[in-house]
CSV table of C-alpha atoms in Angstrom, one decimal:
chain,number,residue,atom,x,y,z
R,1,UNK,CA,229.5,43.0,170.1
R,2,UNK,CA,227.6,42.2,167.0
R,3,UNK,CA,227.0,45.3,164.8
R,4,UNK,CA,226.3,45.4,161.1
R,5,UNK,CA,227.7,47.2,158.0
R,6,UNK,CA,224.5,49.2,157.5
R,7,UNK,CA,225.0,50.9,160.8
R,8,UNK,CA,228.7,51.9,160.4
R,9,UNK,CA,228.0,55.0,158.3
R,10,UNK,CA,225.7,56.3,161.0
R,11,UNK,CA,228.4,55.9,163.7
R,12,UNK,CA,231.7,56.7,162.0
R,13,UNK,CA,231.9,59.2,159.3
R,14,UNK,CA,234.9,61.1,160.5
R,15,UNK,CA,238.2,62.7,159.3
R,16,UNK,CA,241.4,62.5,161.3
R,17,UNK,CA,242.5,65.2,163.7
R,18,UNK,CA,246.0,66.0,164.9
R,19,UNK,CA,245.2,65.2,168.5
R,20,UNK,CA,245.6,61.5,167.6
R,21,UNK,CA,248.7,59.7,166.3
R,22,UNK,CA,248.7,56.1,164.9
R,23,UNK,CA,252.1,54.7,165.3
R,24,UNK,CA,251.4,51.3,163.8
R,25,UNK,CA,248.7,48.7,163.1
R,26,UNK,CA,249.8,45.1,162.7
R,27,UNK,CA,247.6,42.2,161.7
R,28,UNK,CA,248.4,38.9,163.5
R,29,UNK,CA,247.0,36.5,160.8
R,30,UNK,CA,249.0,36.0,157.6
R,31,UNK,CA,246.9,37.2,154.6
R,32,UNK,CA,247.7,33.9,152.7
R,33,UNK,CA,245.6,32.1,155.3
R,34,UNK,CA,241.8,31.7,154.7
R,35,UNK,CA,239.5,32.5,157.5
R,36,UNK,CA,236.3,30.5,158.4
R,37,UNK,CA,232.9,32.1,158.9
R,38,UNK,CA,233.0,33.7,162.3
R,39,UNK,CA,236.8,33.7,162.9
R,40,UNK,CA,238.2,36.7,164.7
R,41,UNK,CA,240.7,38.9,162.7
R,42,UNK,CA,243.1,40.5,165.4
R,43,UNK,CA,245.3,43.5,165.0
R,44,UNK,CA,247.7,45.1,167.4
R,45,UNK,CA,247.4,48.9,167.5
R,46,UNK,CA,250.0,51.4,168.8
R,47,UNK,CA,248.7,54.9,169.2
R,48,UNK,CA,248.7,57.9,171.3
R,49,UNK,CA,246.0,60.5,172.0
R,50,UNK,CA,245.8,63.9,173.7
R,51,UNK,CA,242.3,63.0,175.1
R,52,UNK,CA,240.6,60.0,176.7
R,53,UNK,CA,239.2,58.0,173.9
R,54,UNK,CA,237.5,54.9,172.5
R,55,UNK,CA,238.9,52.8,169.7
R,56,UNK,CA,237.1,50.6,167.2
R,57,UNK,CA,238.2,48.6,164.3
R,58,UNK,CA,235.7,47.1,161.8
R,59,UNK,CA,235.7,45.6,158.3
R,60,UNK,CA,235.5,47.0,154.9
R,61,UNK,CA,234.2,45.0,152.0
R,62,UNK,CA,233.0,45.8,148.4
R,63,UNK,CA,230.3,48.5,148.3
R,64,UNK,CA,227.6,46.1,147.1
R,65,UNK,CA,228.3,43.6,149.7
R,66,UNK,CA,226.9,43.9,153.2
R,67,UNK,CA,227.7,40.7,155.2
R,68,UNK,CA,226.9,40.2,158.8
R,69,UNK,CA,229.7,40.5,161.3
R,70,UNK,CA,230.9,42.2,164.5
R,71,UNK,CA,233.7,44.0,166.2
R,72,UNK,CA,235.2,44.3,169.7
R,73,UNK,CA,233.5,46.8,172.1
R,74,UNK,CA,235.9,49.6,173.1
R,75,UNK,CA,236.8,50.6,176.6
R,76,UNK,CA,237.6,54.3,177.5
R,77,UNK,CA,241.3,54.6,177.4
R,78,UNK,CA,243.1,57.5,179.2
R,79,UNK,CA,245.0,60.1,177.3
R,80,UNK,CA,248.6,59.0,176.4
R,81,UNK,CA,250.2,56.3,174.4
R,82,UNK,CA,248.8,52.7,174.3
R,83,UNK,CA,249.3,49.3,172.6
R,84,UNK,CA,246.0,47.4,172.4
R,85,UNK,CA,244.4,44.6,170.4
R,86,UNK,CA,241.2,44.7,168.6
R,87,UNK,CA,239.3,42.3,166.3
R,88,UNK,CA,236.4,42.1,163.8
R,89,UNK,CA,234.8,39.1,162.1
R,90,UNK,CA,232.3,38.2,159.3
R,91,UNK,CA,229.7,35.5,159.8
R,92,UNK,CA,226.5,34.1,158.3
R,93,UNK,CA,228.2,34.2,154.8
R,94,UNK,CA,225.9,32.9,152.1
R,95,UNK,CA,227.6,29.9,150.4
R,96,UNK,CA,225.5,30.1,147.3
R,97,UNK,CA,226.2,33.9,146.8
R,98,UNK,CA,230.0,33.6,147.8
R,99,UNK,CA,231.1,30.1,146.9
R,100,UNK,CA,234.7,31.2,146.8
R,101,UNK,CA,234.5,33.3,150.0
R,102,UNK,CA,234.2,36.9,150.8
R,103,UNK,CA,237.2,39.2,150.7
R,104,UNK,CA,237.9,41.9,153.3
R,105,UNK,CA,239.6,44.7,151.5
R,106,UNK,CA,240.1,47.1,154.5
R,107,UNK,CA,240.2,47.5,158.2
R,108,UNK,CA,238.5,50.8,159.2
R,109,UNK,CA,240.1,52.2,162.4
R,110,UNK,CA,238.1,54.9,164.3
R,111,UNK,CA,238.8,56.9,167.5
R,112,UNK,CA,236.4,59.1,169.2
R,113,UNK,CA,236.9,61.3,172.4
R,114,UNK,CA,234.5,60.7,175.4
R,115,UNK,CA,232.5,63.8,174.4
R,116,UNK,CA,231.9,62.2,171.0
R,117,UNK,CA,234.4,64.2,168.9
R,118,UNK,CA,236.1,62.2,166.1
R,119,UNK,CA,239.8,61.9,166.5
R,120,UNK,CA,240.8,59.5,163.8
R,121,UNK,CA,239.0,57.6,161.0
R,122,UNK,CA,241.1,55.8,158.3
R,123,UNK,CA,240.9,52.7,156.1
R,124,UNK,CA,243.9,50.4,156.2
R,125,UNK,CA,244.2,48.2,153.1
R,126,UNK,CA,244.2,44.4,153.7
R,127,UNK,CA,243.3,41.3,151.8
R,128,UNK,CA,241.7,38.5,153.8
R,129,UNK,CA,239.2,35.9,152.6
R,130,UNK,CA,236.5,34.5,154.7
R,131,UNK,CA,235.3,31.1,153.6
R,132,UNK,CA,231.6,30.2,154.1
R,133,UNK,CA,230.4,27.0,155.6
R,134,UNK,CA,228.6,24.6,153.4
R,135,UNK,CA,224.8,25.3,152.8
R,136,UNK,CA,223.9,22.5,155.1
R,137,UNK,CA,226.1,23.6,158.0
R,138,UNK,CA,225.2,27.3,157.6
R,139,UNK,CA,221.5,26.4,157.7
R,140,UNK,CA,222.0,24.5,160.9
R,141,UNK,CA,223.8,27.6,162.4
R,142,UNK,CA,221.0,29.9,161.2
R,143,UNK,CA,218.4,28.0,163.1
R,144,UNK,CA,220.4,27.2,166.3
R,145,UNK,CA,218.7,28.4,169.5
R,146,UNK,CA,215.4,29.4,167.8
R,147,UNK,CA,213.2,26.9,169.6
R,148,UNK,CA,210.7,28.5,171.9
R,149,UNK,CA,212.1,32.0,171.4
R,150,UNK,CA,209.6,34.8,172.1
R,151,UNK,CA,210.2,38.6,172.4
R,152,UNK,CA,207.8,41.1,173.9
R,153,UNK,CA,208.1,44.8,174.0
R,154,UNK,CA,207.5,46.3,177.5
R,155,UNK,CA,208.3,50.0,177.6
R,156,UNK,CA,210.5,53.0,176.5
R,157,UNK,CA,211.9,55.3,179.1
R,158,UNK,CA,214.7,57.7,180.2
R,159,UNK,CA,215.9,57.9,183.7
R,160,UNK,CA,212.9,56.2,185.0
R,161,UNK,CA,210.4,58.3,183.1
R,162,UNK,CA,208.0,56.3,181.0
R,163,UNK,CA,207.6,57.6,177.4
R,164,UNK,CA,204.5,57.5,175.2
R,165,UNK,CA,204.4,57.6,171.4
R,166,UNK,CA,205.0,61.1,169.9
R,167,UNK,CA,206.8,62.2,173.2
R,168,UNK,CA,210.0,64.2,173.0
R,169,UNK,CA,213.4,63.1,174.2
R,170,UNK,CA,216.7,65.0,174.3
R,171,UNK,CA,219.9,64.3,172.4
R,172,UNK,CA,222.7,62.7,174.5
R,173,UNK,CA,220.1,61.3,177.0
R,174,UNK,CA,220.1,57.5,177.5
R,175,UNK,CA,217.0,56.0,176.0
R,176,UNK,CA,216.0,52.5,177.4
R,177,UNK,CA,213.9,49.9,175.7
R,178,UNK,CA,212.8,47.2,177.9
R,179,UNK,CA,211.9,43.7,176.6
R,180,UNK,CA,210.5,40.5,178.0
R,181,UNK,CA,211.9,37.4,176.4
R,182,UNK,CA,211.6,33.7,176.5
R,183,UNK,CA,214.8,32.1,175.2
R,184,UNK,CA,217.7,29.8,176.1
R,185,UNK,CA,220.9,30.9,177.6
R,186,UNK,CA,222.7,31.4,174.4
R,187,UNK,CA,220.5,34.1,173.0
R,188,UNK,CA,221.4,37.8,173.2
R,189,UNK,CA,219.7,40.9,172.0
R,190,UNK,CA,220.4,44.3,170.5
R,191,UNK,CA,218.2,47.4,169.9
R,192,UNK,CA,218.7,50.3,167.6
R,193,UNK,CA,216.3,53.3,166.7
R,194,UNK,CA,214.7,53.4,163.2
R,195,UNK,CA,216.0,56.7,162.0
R,196,UNK,CA,218.4,58.5,159.5
R,197,UNK,CA,219.9,60.5,162.4
R,198,UNK,CA,223.2,59.4,164.0
R,199,UNK,CA,223.1,57.5,167.3
R,200,UNK,CA,225.2,55.2,169.6
R,201,UNK,CA,224.0,52.0,171.2
R,202,UNK,CA,225.0,49.3,173.7
R,203,UNK,CA,226.6,46.0,172.8
R,204,UNK,CA,224.3,43.0,172.5
R,205,UNK,CA,223.2,41.8,176.0
R,206,UNK,CA,221.6,38.8,177.6
R,207,UNK,CA,218.4,38.7,179.6
R,208,UNK,CA,218.3,38.4,183.5
R,209,UNK,CA,215.2,36.5,184.7
R,210,UNK,CA,213.6,37.1,181.2
R,211,UNK,CA,214.0,40.9,181.4
R,212,UNK,CA,216.4,43.1,179.5
R,213,UNK,CA,217.0,46.9,179.2
R,214,UNK,CA,218.6,47.9,175.9
R,215,UNK,CA,220.1,51.4,175.8
R,216,UNK,CA,220.9,53.9,173.0
R,217,UNK,CA,221.4,57.7,172.7
R,218,UNK,CA,220.7,60.1,169.8
R,219,UNK,CA,223.4,62.4,168.5
R,220,UNK,CA,221.1,64.7,166.3
R,221,UNK,CA,217.8,66.4,166.6
R,222,UNK,CA,215.0,65.2,164.4
R,223,UNK,CA,212.6,62.2,164.4
R,224,UNK,CA,212.7,58.5,165.0
R,225,UNK,CA,209.9,56.2,164.0
R,226,UNK,CA,210.5,53.3,166.3
R,227,UNK,CA,212.9,50.6,167.2
R,228,UNK,CA,214.4,47.4,165.8
R,229,UNK,CA,215.1,44.6,168.3
R,230,UNK,CA,217.1,41.6,167.1
R,231,UNK,CA,217.9,38.3,168.7
R,232,UNK,CA,221.3,36.6,168.1
R,233,UNK,CA,222.1,33.0,168.6
R,234,UNK,CA,225.4,31.4,169.9
R,235,UNK,CA,227.0,32.0,166.4
R,236,UNK,CA,226.1,35.7,166.5
R,237,UNK,CA,223.6,35.1,163.7
R,238,UNK,CA,220.4,37.1,163.9
R,239,UNK,CA,217.5,34.6,164.3
R,240,UNK,CA,214.6,36.8,165.2
R,241,UNK,CA,213.6,40.5,165.0
R,242,UNK,CA,210.8,42.6,166.4
R,243,UNK,CA,210.1,46.1,164.9
R,244,UNK,CA,208.3,48.5,167.3
R,245,UNK,CA,206.5,51.5,165.8
R,246,UNK,CA,207.0,54.2,168.4
R,247,UNK,CA,207.5,57.7,167.0
R,248,UNK,CA,209.6,60.1,169.0
R,249,UNK,CA,210.9,63.6,168.5
R,250,UNK,CA,214.5,64.3,169.3
R,251,UNK,CA,215.2,67.8,170.7
R,252,UNK,CA,218.1,69.6,172.2
R,253,UNK,CA,217.6,70.1,176.0
R,254,UNK,CA,221.2,71.0,176.8
R,255,UNK,CA,220.4,74.5,178.0
R,256,UNK,CA,217.6,73.3,180.3
R,257,UNK,CA,218.0,74.5,183.8
R,258,UNK,CA,221.4,76.2,183.3
R,259,UNK,CA,222.2,79.6,184.7
R,260,UNK,CA,219.1,79.2,187.0
R,261,UNK,CA,218.8,79.3,190.8
R,262,UNK,CA,219.5,75.9,192.3
R,263,UNK,CA,219.5,74.5,195.8
R,264,UNK,CA,221.8,71.4,196.0
R,265,UNK,CA,222.9,70.8,199.5
R,266,UNK,CA,223.7,67.3,200.9
R,267,UNK,CA,222.4,66.8,204.4
R,268,UNK,CA,223.4,64.1,206.8
R,269,UNK,CA,224.1,60.4,206.2
R,270,UNK,CA,222.2,57.6,208.1
R,271,UNK,CA,221.8,53.9,208.3
R,272,UNK,CA,218.8,53.1,206.2
R,273,UNK,CA,217.5,50.1,208.3
R,274,UNK,CA,218.5,51.1,211.8
R,275,UNK,CA,216.8,53.3,214.4
R,276,UNK,CA,217.3,54.1,218.1
R,277,UNK,CA,214.8,53.4,220.9
R,278,UNK,CA,213.0,56.6,219.9
R,279,UNK,CA,212.7,55.5,216.2
R,280,UNK,CA,215.2,58.2,215.3
R,281,UNK,CA,217.6,57.5,212.4
R,282,UNK,CA,221.2,56.7,213.5
R,283,UNK,CA,223.9,58.8,211.8
R,284,UNK,CA,226.9,57.2,210.1
R,285,UNK,CA,229.9,58.5,212.1
R,286,UNK,CA,233.0,59.4,210.2
R,287,UNK,CA,235.7,56.7,210.2
R,288,UNK,CA,233.1,54.0,210.6
R,289,UNK,CA,233.6,50.6,209.0
R,290,UNK,CA,230.7,49.2,207.2
R,291,UNK,CA,229.9,46.2,204.9
R,292,UNK,CA,229.6,46.9,201.2
R,293,UNK,CA,225.9,45.8,201.2
R,294,UNK,CA,224.9,48.0,204.0
R,295,UNK,CA,222.2,50.5,202.8
R,296,UNK,CA,222.7,54.1,203.8
R,297,UNK,CA,220.3,57.0,203.6
R,298,UNK,CA,221.7,60.1,202.0
R,299,UNK,CA,219.4,63.2,202.4
R,300,UNK,CA,219.7,66.3,200.2
R,301,UNK,CA,218.0,69.7,200.0
R,302,UNK,CA,217.0,70.1,196.4
R,303,UNK,CA,215.3,72.8,194.2
R,304,UNK,CA,215.9,73.3,190.5
R,305,UNK,CA,214.5,75.0,187.4
R,306,UNK,CA,215.1,72.4,184.8
R,307,UNK,CA,211.8,72.0,182.9
R,308,UNK,CA,212.4,68.5,181.8
R,309,UNK,CA,213.7,67.3,185.2
R,310,UNK,CA,217.1,66.4,186.7
R,311,UNK,CA,219.1,63.4,187.8
R,312,UNK,CA,221.2,63.1,191.0
R,313,UNK,CA,224.5,61.2,190.8
R,314,UNK,CA,226.5,60.1,193.9
R,315,UNK,CA,230.2,59.0,193.7
R,316,UNK,CA,232.6,58.0,196.5
R,317,UNK,CA,235.9,59.8,196.7
R,318,UNK,CA,239.3,58.3,197.0
R,319,UNK,CA,241.4,61.0,198.4
R,320,UNK,CA,241.0,63.9,195.9
R,321,UNK,CA,239.9,61.6,193.1
R,322,UNK,CA,236.3,60.8,192.1
R,323,UNK,CA,235.8,57.0,192.5
R,324,UNK,CA,232.8,54.8,191.7
R,325,UNK,CA,229.3,55.9,190.9
R,326,UNK,CA,227.2,54.3,193.7
R,327,UNK,CA,223.9,55.9,192.9
R,328,UNK,CA,221.9,57.4,190.1
R,329,UNK,CA,218.4,58.7,190.8
R,330,UNK,CA,215.3,58.4,188.6
R,331,UNK,CA,214.1,61.6,187.0
R,332,UNK,CA,213.3,64.3,189.5
R,333,UNK,CA,210.7,66.5,187.8
R,334,UNK,CA,210.3,70.2,187.8
R,335,UNK,CA,207.0,70.1,189.6
R,336,UNK,CA,208.2,67.9,192.5
R,337,UNK,CA,211.2,70.1,193.2
R,338,UNK,CA,209.7,73.6,193.4
R,339,UNK,CA,209.9,73.6,197.2
R,340,UNK,CA,213.1,73.0,199.1
R,341,UNK,CA,212.4,69.3,199.2
R,342,UNK,CA,214.5,66.9,201.2
R,343,UNK,CA,214.6,63.7,199.1
R,344,UNK,CA,216.3,60.6,200.5
R,345,UNK,CA,218.5,58.4,198.3
R,346,UNK,CA,219.6,54.9,199.3
R,347,UNK,CA,223.3,54.1,198.5
R,348,UNK,CA,225.5,51.0,199.0
R,349,UNK,CA,228.6,49.5,197.3
R,350,UNK,CA,227.0,46.3,196.0
R,351,UNK,CA,227.9,47.1,192.4
R,352,UNK,CA,231.5,48.0,193.2
R,353,UNK,CA,234.2,45.4,192.3
R,354,UNK,CA,236.0,44.2,195.4
R,355,UNK,CA,237.8,41.3,193.7
R,356,UNK,CA,241.2,42.9,193.9
R,357,UNK,CA,240.9,44.6,197.3
R,358,UNK,CA,238.3,43.6,199.9
R,359,UNK,CA,238.7,47.0,201.7
R,360,UNK,CA,237.9,50.4,200.2
R,361,UNK,CA,239.0,53.5,202.0
R,362,UNK,CA,236.9,56.5,201.0
R,363,UNK,CA,237.4,60.1,202.0
R,364,UNK,CA,233.9,61.2,201.3
R,365,UNK,CA,231.3,61.7,198.5
R,366,UNK,CA,230.9,63.7,195.3
R,367,UNK,CA,227.4,64.8,194.4
R,368,UNK,CA,226.4,65.8,191.0
R,369,UNK,CA,223.1,67.3,189.5
R,370,UNK,CA,222.6,67.0,185.7
R,371,UNK,CA,219.8,67.8,183.3
R,372,UNK,CA,218.4,65.1,181.0
R,373,UNK,CA,221.0,65.9,178.4
R,374,UNK,CA,223.8,65.3,180.8
R,375,UNK,CA,224.9,68.9,181.5
R,376,UNK,CA,226.2,69.4,185.1
R,377,UNK,CA,224.0,71.9,186.8
R,378,UNK,CA,225.5,71.8,190.3
R,379,UNK,CA,228.0,69.7,192.3
R,380,UNK,CA,229.2,69.3,195.8
R,381,UNK,CA,231.9,67.4,197.6
R,382,UNK,CA,231.5,66.3,201.2
R,383,UNK,CA,234.3,64.9,203.4
R,384,UNK,CA,233.1,61.8,205.3
R,385,UNK,CA,235.8,59.2,205.6
R,386,UNK,CA,234.6,55.6,205.8
R,387,UNK,CA,236.0,52.1,205.4
R,388,UNK,CA,234.0,49.8,203.2
R,389,UNK,CA,234.6,46.2,203.6
R,390,UNK,CA,233.4,43.4,201.3
R,391,UNK,CA,230.8,41.3,203.1
R,392,UNK,CA,231.8,37.7,202.3
R,393,UNK,CA,228.8,36.0,203.8
């Protein structure tokens, strides 16, 4: 994931907490060896945390030096002790400005819990020199993959709701910027909001059939003026950018719909594309075996009081454990849910990984209702044992 020094202060300005213990951090490359532009600098990190958390490691250079570079995306690691490896790198180093190379003076290690609380943030002193490429080779790298590159802004939305300039959004909601791009297969994209507020954003991603959704979320209330979309080539060098002026107001909708009457009752489960001779839906019997790409219709009685709307999430259950998310609804507005409506949601297991086991035994389903800010307003567990088999055709 490419991510630049100017963004680090927005994402990680934290002090260590006792819930996190760093046992050791060991760098694998000897400091006597020079690194080339783009080389990965790996470290082995031994730590333990009382909470599920994410770990990042990124570079520190002199205050007046802001090179391009990136670091390794972090998975969520369960509470406990772990030994993991992480890297960062510098690239696109200006040979004329830094003819003798650029020195990394520190490795910044940060840990955050899954609810965004800072667990650890420390600088570990190191001394590595990144050597630039020649001006000629760097120029070639800076122009790679630029031919016929074109980026067009399409829309901004959250949970399927299209936004207009000067609309409001909530902190902790996922904001999606959609782009249409013409590019070759090596080009990837990122998008960040233009603001002084703190935020989080997705790793850089590649288009599918020319379309790409880029996501971020805001951590503070206030204003954003728009978005900056950047395209990166095969060397993780930014080769194009597109600034979108799109003012939005960030508000706190965490109380929306809480402590208010709610109807949230799952109904029956049917085959989505099957009917009997009387055109009646055919129910899915318990203990049935179905293919992972079979569409099922899940009905629900729903009434809520969240003024900004709600989202329905459906997970399968593995025994008493919540398994994979197999459905997330678009925004269900306040107005369309004032009667005891009976919406239908189409679910299947097409996005579940069956590579390790072609058979998935589920005990039922976990239904969750959240507001836009992600607060759980209601939840239900339904027992309905099924066997899901990967369809290999």
